[in-house]
mmCIF file of C-alpha atoms and ligand atoms in Angstrom:
data_model
loop_
_atom_site.group_PDB
_atom_site.id
_atom_site.type_symbol
_atom_site.label_atom_id
_atom_site.label_comp_id
_atom_site.label_asym_id
_atom_site.label_seq_id
_atom_site.Cartn_x
_atom_site.Cartn_y
_atom_site.Cartn_z
ATOM 1 C CA MET A 1 -116.940 0.633 -46.971
ATOM 2 C CA SER A 2 -114.281 2.975 -48.736
ATOM 3 C CA VAL A 3 -111.460 1.675 -51.220
ATOM 4 C CA GLN A 4 -108.151 3.328 -51.273
ATOM 5 C CA THR A 5 -105.906 3.686 -54.338
ATOM 6 C CA GLN A 6 -102.920 3.545 -53.250
ATOM 7 C CA LEU A 7 -99.808 5.120 -55.420
ATOM 8 C CA LYS A 8 -96.363 3.672 -55.329
ATOM 9 C CA ARG A 9 -93.965 6.089 -57.323
ATOM 10 C CA ILE A 10 -92.838 2.655 -60.329
ATOM 11 C CA THR A 11 -89.607 1.029 -58.865
ATOM 12 C CA VAL A 12 -85.975 0.466 -60.273
ATOM 13 C CA PRO A 13 -86.671 -3.382 -61.374
ATOM 14 C CA GLU A 14 -89.641 -1.937 -62.765
ATOM 15 C CA ILE A 15 -87.929 0.052 -65.389
ATOM 16 C CA ARG A 16 -85.274 -2.900 -65.722
ATOM 17 C CA ALA A 17 -88.421 -5.055 -67.215
ATOM 18 C CA HIS A 18 -89.174 -2.778 -70.023
ATOM 19 C CA LYS A 19 -85.846 -3.520 -71.748
ATOM 20 C CA GLY A 20 -87.261 -5.041 -75.033
ATOM 21 C CA GLY A 21 -91.311 -3.375 -74.298
ATOM 22 C CA ALA A 22 -92.910 -0.803 -74.278
ATOM 23 C CA PRO A 23 -90.309 2.687 -74.389
ATOM 24 C CA ILE A 24 -89.603 4.084 -71.484
ATOM 25 C CA VAL A 25 -91.075 7.939 -71.115
ATOM 26 C CA CYS A 26 -88.352 10.112 -69.655
ATOM 27 C CA LEU A 27 -87.780 13.856 -69.231
ATOM 28 C CA THR A 28 -85.595 15.733 -67.970
ATOM 29 C CA CYS A 29 -87.754 18.216 -64.398
ATOM 30 C CA TYR A 30 -86.171 20.220 -62.144
ATOM 31 C CA HIS A 31 -89.353 21.538 -60.286
ATOM 32 C CA ALA A 32 -92.612 20.619 -58.450
ATOM 33 C CA HIS A 33 -95.036 22.192 -60.933
ATOM 34 C CA THR A 34 -93.621 21.011 -63.669
ATOM 35 C CA ALA A 35 -93.265 17.756 -62.111
ATOM 36 C CA ARG A 36 -97.189 18.082 -60.788
ATOM 37 C CA LEU A 37 -98.068 18.069 -64.217
ATOM 38 C CA LEU A 38 -95.646 15.426 -65.368
ATOM 39 C CA ASP A 39 -96.030 12.977 -63.052
ATOM 40 C CA ASN A 40 -98.824 11.413 -65.223
ATOM 41 C CA HIS A 41 -97.319 10.537 -68.369
ATOM 42 C CA VAL A 42 -94.006 9.466 -67.839
ATOM 43 C CA ASP A 43 -92.003 6.806 -66.307
ATOM 44 C CA LEU A 44 -89.324 8.269 -64.918
ATOM 45 C CA MET A 45 -87.762 12.297 -64.076
ATOM 46 C CA LEU A 46 -84.345 13.488 -64.667
ATOM 47 C CA VAL A 47 -83.210 15.677 -62.090
ATOM 48 C CA GLY A 48 -80.895 16.644 -64.720
ATOM 49 C CA ASP A 49 -77.409 18.592 -64.351
ATOM 50 C CA SER A 50 -78.499 20.542 -67.083
ATOM 51 C CA LEU A 51 -80.521 22.383 -65.360
ATOM 52 C CA GLY A 52 -77.218 24.575 -64.119
ATOM 53 C CA MET A 53 -77.543 25.749 -68.418
ATOM 54 C CA VAL A 54 -81.601 25.885 -68.423
ATOM 55 C CA MET A 55 -82.092 27.316 -65.094
ATOM 56 C CA HIS A 56 -78.750 29.191 -64.206
ATOM 57 C CA GLY A 57 -77.792 30.695 -67.127
ATOM 58 C CA LEU A 58 -74.477 28.259 -67.084
ATOM 59 C CA GLU A 59 -72.445 27.769 -70.352
ATOM 60 C CA THR A 60 -71.703 24.068 -69.115
ATOM 61 C CA THR A 61 -73.165 20.904 -66.683
ATOM 62 C CA LEU A 62 -68.969 21.722 -64.883
ATOM 63 C CA GLY A 63 -70.600 24.866 -61.940
ATOM 64 C CA VAL A 64 -73.226 22.147 -61.096
ATOM 65 C CA THR A 65 -73.170 21.920 -57.740
ATOM 66 C CA LEU A 66 -74.177 18.733 -55.357
ATOM 67 C CA ASP A 67 -76.335 21.071 -52.707
ATOM 68 C CA MET A 68 -78.180 22.686 -56.200
ATOM 69 C CA MET A 69 -79.307 19.079 -57.258
ATOM 70 C CA ILE A 70 -80.259 18.761 -54.212
ATOM 71 C CA THR A 71 -82.716 21.579 -54.150
ATOM 72 C CA HIS A 72 -83.503 21.205 -57.459
ATOM 73 C CA ALA A 73 -84.570 17.155 -56.456
ATOM 74 C CA LYS A 74 -86.243 18.066 -53.685
ATOM 75 C CA ALA A 75 -88.995 20.006 -55.020
ATOM 76 C CA VAL A 76 -89.678 17.170 -58.054
ATOM 77 C CA MET A 77 -90.252 14.661 -54.969
ATOM 78 C CA ARG A 78 -92.609 17.240 -53.752
ATOM 79 C CA GLY A 79 -94.386 17.792 -56.698
ATOM 80 C CA SER A 80 -94.701 13.978 -57.761
ATOM 81 C CA LYS A 81 -95.766 10.723 -56.502
ATOM 82 C CA ARG A 82 -96.060 8.350 -59.513
ATOM 83 C CA ALA A 83 -92.598 8.634 -61.653
ATOM 84 C CA LEU A 84 -89.913 6.982 -60.566
ATOM 85 C CA VAL A 85 -87.453 10.137 -60.402
ATOM 86 C CA THR A 86 -83.668 10.382 -61.096
ATOM 87 C CA VAL A 87 -80.810 12.036 -60.173
ATOM 88 C CA ASP A 88 -78.028 13.543 -62.006
ATOM 89 C CA MET A 89 -73.812 13.129 -59.752
ATOM 90 C CA PRO A 90 -73.213 16.192 -60.255
ATOM 91 C CA PHE A 91 -68.378 16.738 -62.397
ATOM 92 C CA GLY A 92 -66.385 16.275 -58.787
ATOM 93 C CA SER A 93 -69.419 14.849 -56.679
ATOM 94 C CA TYR A 94 -68.564 10.942 -57.267
ATOM 95 C CA GLU A 95 -64.951 10.471 -60.416
ATOM 96 C CA GLU A 96 -62.710 10.419 -56.509
ATOM 97 C CA SER A 97 -62.913 7.273 -55.954
ATOM 98 C CA PRO A 98 -66.534 4.780 -55.334
ATOM 99 C CA ALA A 99 -66.260 5.528 -51.659
ATOM 100 C CA VAL A 100 -66.903 8.954 -51.954
ATOM 101 C CA ALA A 101 -69.257 8.842 -54.786
ATOM 102 C CA PHE A 102 -71.329 5.896 -52.229
ATOM 103 C CA ARG A 103 -70.833 9.335 -49.474
ATOM 104 C CA ASN A 104 -72.931 11.653 -52.218
ATOM 105 C CA ALA A 105 -74.698 9.307 -53.472
ATOM 106 C CA ALA A 106 -76.434 8.923 -50.123
ATOM 107 C CA ARG A 107 -76.760 11.629 -49.472
ATOM 108 C CA VAL A 108 -78.483 12.224 -52.326
ATOM 109 C CA ILE A 109 -80.339 9.588 -51.474
ATOM 110 C CA GLN A 110 -81.244 10.292 -47.861
ATOM 111 C CA GLU A 111 -81.700 14.212 -48.209
ATOM 112 C CA THR A 112 -84.391 14.157 -51.936
ATOM 113 C CA GLY A 113 -86.212 11.243 -50.814
ATOM 114 C CA ALA A 114 -85.748 9.965 -54.887
ATOM 115 C CA THR A 115 -85.188 6.512 -56.036
ATOM 116 C CA ALA A 116 -82.085 6.886 -58.374
ATOM 117 C CA ILE A 117 -78.381 8.248 -59.127
ATOM 118 C CA LYS A 118 -77.676 8.895 -62.818
ATOM 119 C CA LEU A 119 -73.529 9.150 -63.846
ATOM 120 C CA GLU A 120 -71.462 9.847 -66.132
ATOM 121 C CA GLY A 121 -68.671 7.051 -67.606
ATOM 122 C CA GLY A 122 -68.736 3.504 -69.210
ATOM 123 C CA THR A 123 -65.802 1.402 -67.971
ATOM 124 C CA ARG A 124 -63.629 4.318 -66.508
ATOM 125 C CA MET A 125 -66.575 4.375 -63.704
ATOM 126 C CA ALA A 126 -67.893 0.250 -63.895
ATOM 127 C CA GLU A 127 -66.154 -0.273 -60.593
ATOM 128 C CA THR A 128 -67.832 3.202 -59.169
ATOM 129 C CA ILE A 129 -70.973 1.646 -60.541
ATOM 130 C CA HIS A 130 -71.034 -2.115 -59.014
ATOM 131 C CA TYR A 131 -70.206 -1.150 -55.756
ATOM 132 C CA LEU A 132 -72.732 2.046 -55.561
ATOM 133 C CA THR A 133 -75.223 -0.406 -56.402
ATOM 134 C CA GLN A 134 -74.089 -3.090 -53.391
ATOM 135 C CA ARG A 135 -74.724 -0.652 -51.408
ATOM 136 C CA GLY A 136 -78.331 -0.076 -52.569
ATOM 137 C CA VAL A 137 -77.994 2.967 -54.560
ATOM 138 C CA PRO A 138 -79.819 2.246 -57.811
ATOM 139 C CA VAL A 139 -77.447 3.607 -60.723
ATOM 140 C CA MET A 140 -78.216 5.471 -64.283
ATOM 141 C CA GLY A 141 -75.768 5.207 -66.260
ATOM 142 C CA HIS A 142 -75.180 8.192 -69.615
ATOM 143 C CA ILE A 143 -72.247 7.418 -71.980
ATOM 144 C CA GLY A 144 -71.597 8.125 -75.251
ATOM 145 C CA LEU A 145 -72.235 12.356 -74.669
ATOM 146 C CA THR A 146 -70.980 13.087 -71.846
ATOM 147 C CA PRO A 147 -71.080 17.210 -70.995
ATOM 148 C CA GLN A 148 -69.091 17.203 -68.061
ATOM 149 C CA MET A 149 -65.822 15.465 -70.349
ATOM 150 C CA VAL A 150 -66.862 19.721 -72.681
ATOM 151 C CA HIS A 151 -63.247 20.107 -72.137
ATOM 152 C CA VAL A 152 -61.344 17.402 -72.465
ATOM 153 C CA LYS A 153 -63.044 16.650 -76.175
ATOM 154 C CA GLY A 154 -62.916 20.473 -76.456
ATOM 155 C CA GLY A 155 -66.916 20.968 -77.028
ATOM 156 C CA PHE A 156 -70.516 18.540 -77.501
ATOM 157 C CA ARG A 157 -69.085 15.892 -79.837
ATOM 158 C CA THR A 158 -71.480 13.762 -81.208
ATOM 159 C CA THR A 159 -70.208 9.790 -81.132
ATOM 160 C CA GLY A 160 -69.255 6.813 -82.881
ATOM 161 C CA ARG A 161 -69.549 8.515 -86.078
ATOM 162 C CA THR A 162 -66.411 6.630 -87.690
ATOM 163 C CA GLU A 163 -65.927 3.018 -87.270
ATOM 164 C CA ALA A 164 -62.674 2.749 -85.013
ATOM 165 C CA GLU A 165 -64.737 4.646 -82.074
ATOM 166 C CA TRP A 166 -67.320 1.899 -82.188
ATOM 167 C CA PRO A 167 -64.868 -0.923 -79.495
ATOM 168 C CA GLU A 168 -63.758 1.563 -77.189
ATOM 169 C CA ILE A 169 -67.494 2.922 -76.893
ATOM 170 C CA LEU A 170 -68.910 -0.758 -77.082
ATOM 171 C CA ALA A 171 -67.160 -1.804 -74.199
ATOM 172 C CA ASP A 172 -68.890 1.964 -71.613
ATOM 173 C CA ALA A 173 -71.639 0.130 -72.895
ATOM 174 C CA HIS A 174 -71.506 -3.177 -71.764
ATOM 175 C CA ALA A 175 -69.251 -2.449 -68.641
ATOM 176 C CA VAL A 176 -71.451 -0.541 -67.433
ATOM 177 C CA SER A 177 -74.232 -3.098 -67.626
ATOM 178 C CA ASP A 178 -72.430 -5.714 -66.060
ATOM 179 C CA ALA A 179 -71.613 -3.656 -62.695
ATOM 180 C CA GLY A 180 -74.688 -3.966 -62.368
ATOM 181 C CA ALA A 181 -77.047 -0.375 -63.628
ATOM 182 C CA PHE A 182 -80.777 -0.686 -64.446
ATOM 183 C CA ALA A 183 -80.612 1.652 -67.523
ATOM 184 C CA VAL A 184 -78.522 3.380 -69.642
ATOM 185 C CA VAL A 185 -78.273 6.418 -70.885
ATOM 186 C CA LEU A 186 -76.668 6.843 -74.836
ATOM 187 C CA GLU A 187 -76.639 10.692 -76.087
ATOM 188 C CA GLY A 188 -75.031 12.377 -79.628
ATOM 189 C CA MET A 189 -74.899 8.783 -80.278
ATOM 190 C CA ALA A 190 -74.385 7.721 -84.547
ATOM 191 C CA GLU A 191 -77.154 5.529 -84.909
ATOM 192 C CA PRO A 192 -76.590 2.052 -85.896
ATOM 193 C CA LEU A 193 -74.126 1.975 -83.332
ATOM 194 C CA ALA A 194 -76.809 2.997 -80.669
ATOM 195 C CA ALA A 195 -79.196 0.143 -82.030
ATOM 196 C CA LYS A 196 -76.091 -2.865 -81.706
ATOM 197 C CA ILE A 197 -75.576 -1.353 -78.035
ATOM 198 C CA THR A 198 -79.079 -1.376 -77.807
ATOM 199 C CA ARG A 199 -79.547 -5.190 -79.211
ATOM 200 C CA GLU A 200 -76.505 -5.929 -77.663
ATOM 201 C CA ILE A 201 -77.058 -5.678 -73.387
ATOM 202 C CA ALA A 202 -78.980 -6.656 -71.470
ATOM 203 C CA ILE A 203 -80.399 -3.406 -69.979
ATOM 204 C CA PRO A 204 -82.328 -0.371 -71.160
ATOM 205 C CA THR A 205 -80.478 2.031 -73.019
ATOM 206 C CA ILE A 206 -82.468 5.555 -73.117
ATOM 207 C CA GLY A 207 -81.699 7.839 -76.282
ATOM 208 C CA ILE A 208 -80.794 11.192 -76.183
ATOM 209 C CA GLY A 209 -79.604 12.494 -80.557
ATOM 210 C CA ALA A 210 -78.966 8.415 -80.647
ATOM 211 C CA SER A 211 -81.988 5.791 -81.846
ATOM 212 C CA PRO A 212 -85.364 5.069 -82.631
ATOM 213 C CA ALA A 213 -84.356 1.721 -81.642
ATOM 214 C CA CYS A 214 -83.384 1.936 -78.467
ATOM 215 C CA ASP A 215 -85.222 1.000 -75.206
ATOM 216 C CA GLY A 216 -87.089 5.277 -74.247
ATOM 217 C CA GLN A 217 -86.372 8.831 -75.135
ATOM 218 C CA VAL A 218 -85.518 11.062 -72.266
ATOM 219 C CA LEU A 219 -85.619 14.834 -73.507
ATOM 220 C CA VAL A 220 -84.998 17.918 -72.083
ATOM 221 C CA MET A 221 -88.619 19.190 -71.175
ATOM 222 C CA GLU A 222 -88.328 22.992 -71.842
ATOM 223 C CA ASP A 223 -86.308 21.542 -75.752
ATOM 224 C CA MET A 224 -89.400 19.739 -76.459
ATOM 225 C CA LEU A 225 -91.301 22.678 -74.639
ATOM 226 C CA GLY A 226 -90.247 25.251 -77.484
ATOM 227 C CA LEU A 227 -88.727 26.620 -73.996
ATOM 228 C CA ASN A 228 -85.260 27.071 -75.716
ATOM 229 C CA PRO A 229 -84.723 28.850 -78.891
ATOM 230 C CA ASN A 230 -81.935 26.467 -80.043
ATOM 231 C CA PRO A 231 -83.062 23.404 -79.453
ATOM 232 C CA PRO A 232 -80.441 20.570 -80.666
ATOM 233 C CA LYS A 233 -81.898 18.751 -84.541
ATOM 234 C CA PHE A 234 -83.294 15.563 -82.786
ATOM 235 C CA VAL A 235 -86.672 17.744 -80.624
ATOM 236 C CA ARG A 236 -89.908 17.667 -81.095
ATOM 237 C CA GLN A 237 -90.864 20.763 -80.539
ATOM 238 C CA TYR A 238 -94.180 20.218 -78.880
ATOM 239 C CA ALA A 239 -96.008 23.140 -77.731
ATOM 240 C CA GLN A 240 -94.318 26.897 -78.358
ATOM 241 C CA LEU A 241 -94.466 27.540 -74.800
ATOM 242 C CA GLY A 242 -91.359 30.287 -74.994
ATOM 243 C CA PRO A 243 -93.421 32.516 -78.392
ATOM 244 C CA ALA A 244 -96.892 32.124 -75.981
ATOM 245 C CA ILE A 245 -95.071 33.503 -72.344
ATOM 246 C CA GLU A 246 -93.325 36.111 -74.471
ATOM 247 C CA ALA A 247 -97.109 37.016 -76.163
ATOM 248 C CA ALA A 248 -98.677 37.689 -72.224
ATOM 249 C CA VAL A 249 -95.979 38.953 -70.941
ATOM 250 C CA GLN A 250 -96.372 42.176 -74.185
ATOM 251 C CA ALA A 251 -100.250 42.280 -73.257
ATOM 252 C CA TYR A 252 -99.424 42.488 -68.603
ATOM 253 C CA ALA A 253 -97.391 45.108 -70.118
ATOM 254 C CA GLU A 254 -99.893 47.159 -71.998
ATOM 255 C CA ASP A 255 -102.586 46.591 -69.843
ATOM 256 C CA VAL A 256 -100.517 48.497 -66.819
ATOM 257 C CA ARG A 257 -98.855 51.183 -68.683
ATOM 258 C CA GLU A 258 -102.343 51.898 -69.751
ATOM 259 C CA ARG A 259 -102.989 51.892 -66.350
ATOM 260 C CA ARG A 260 -105.423 48.788 -67.134
ATOM 261 C CA PHE A 261 -105.379 46.539 -63.886
ATOM 262 C CA PRO A 262 -108.181 43.665 -64.902
ATOM 263 C CA GLY A 263 -107.183 41.833 -61.305
ATOM 264 C CA GLU A 264 -107.451 44.555 -59.071
ATOM 265 C CA GLU A 265 -110.737 45.877 -59.387
ATOM 266 C CA ASN A 266 -112.448 45.954 -56.259
ATOM 267 C CA VAL A 267 -110.852 43.075 -55.348
ATOM 268 C CA TYR A 268 -111.189 43.284 -51.196
ATOM 269 C CA PRO A 269 -113.948 45.538 -51.355
ATOM 270 C CA MET A 270 -113.787 47.876 -47.639
ATOM 271 C CA LYS A 271 -116.386 45.361 -44.682
ATOM 272 C CA LYS A 272 -119.432 47.161 -42.711
ATOM 273 C CA ALA A 273 -119.145 48.619 -40.064
ATOM 274 C CA GLN A 274 -120.738 45.678 -37.270
HETATM 275 O O1 KIV B 1 -78.435 15.959 -67.669
HETATM 276 C C1 KIV B 1 -79.716 16.566 -68.805
HETATM 277 O O2 KIV B 1 -79.969 16.809 -68.279
HETATM 278 C C2 KIV B 1 -78.994 14.807 -68.840
HETATM 279 C C3 KIV B 1 -79.910 15.035 -70.129
HETATM 280 C C4 KIV B 1 -79.923 14.609 -71.641
HETATM 281 C C5 KIV B 1 -80.021 12.556 -70.215
HETATM 282 O O3 KIV B 1 -77.904 14.244 -69.014
#
């Protein structure tokens, strides 16, 4: 008799159950090869709209479209079997109304097979979060520094560094949690505020430039692998893939220019005539 192990994806309630327990491990992921490498080690993969900058060289996330998100999310789903995959709703795809948000979120879920979506905004998005979760779309919130607001804020500004800002951000956190989100990203936030939010709300907080008190962390994978020459200051680089890739490409270029083609030697030898 053969014993089969059924690999099942991590579910939304399982992520939700991390609240106050084992920290949630989360990285961004945009393509199939890296999804395969990450899959056994992270709880959650985020197909973030940061892919606009990382993969497509844009200056902000504002130029990212729903089609771009769907293309990358499909690749991540093909490369993974286990981690929960959450897909960012890009700028312009959800703010207009809960119904528009639902139509676009349903497209993401149907076309990619991903489990959940993430959207930016606190109190102002609470009605939409409630509408989506009531209709079968799990939502991850995102408050604090919300990159899609770059022009309104005049830049990528950290939040909560004066106590005067706290009531609004605390209200955002409670609104997202009460509306039914299963987790919330706290980005670019003063440490004591992120810790207070984590203590106060019922859902897990996932920090990025926030606080070690959060219920988990998310990093942009390329930042922690050393592919970004100017990573944010809170990022620990666990590898230096940028310099490693450059050294490998330099060695390859030298080989080719010196007419050394190591892999090409007699790859397909002639067959003897019958
Ligand atoms: O787009 C993204 O990668 C994100 C993370 C930075 C949280 O939203």
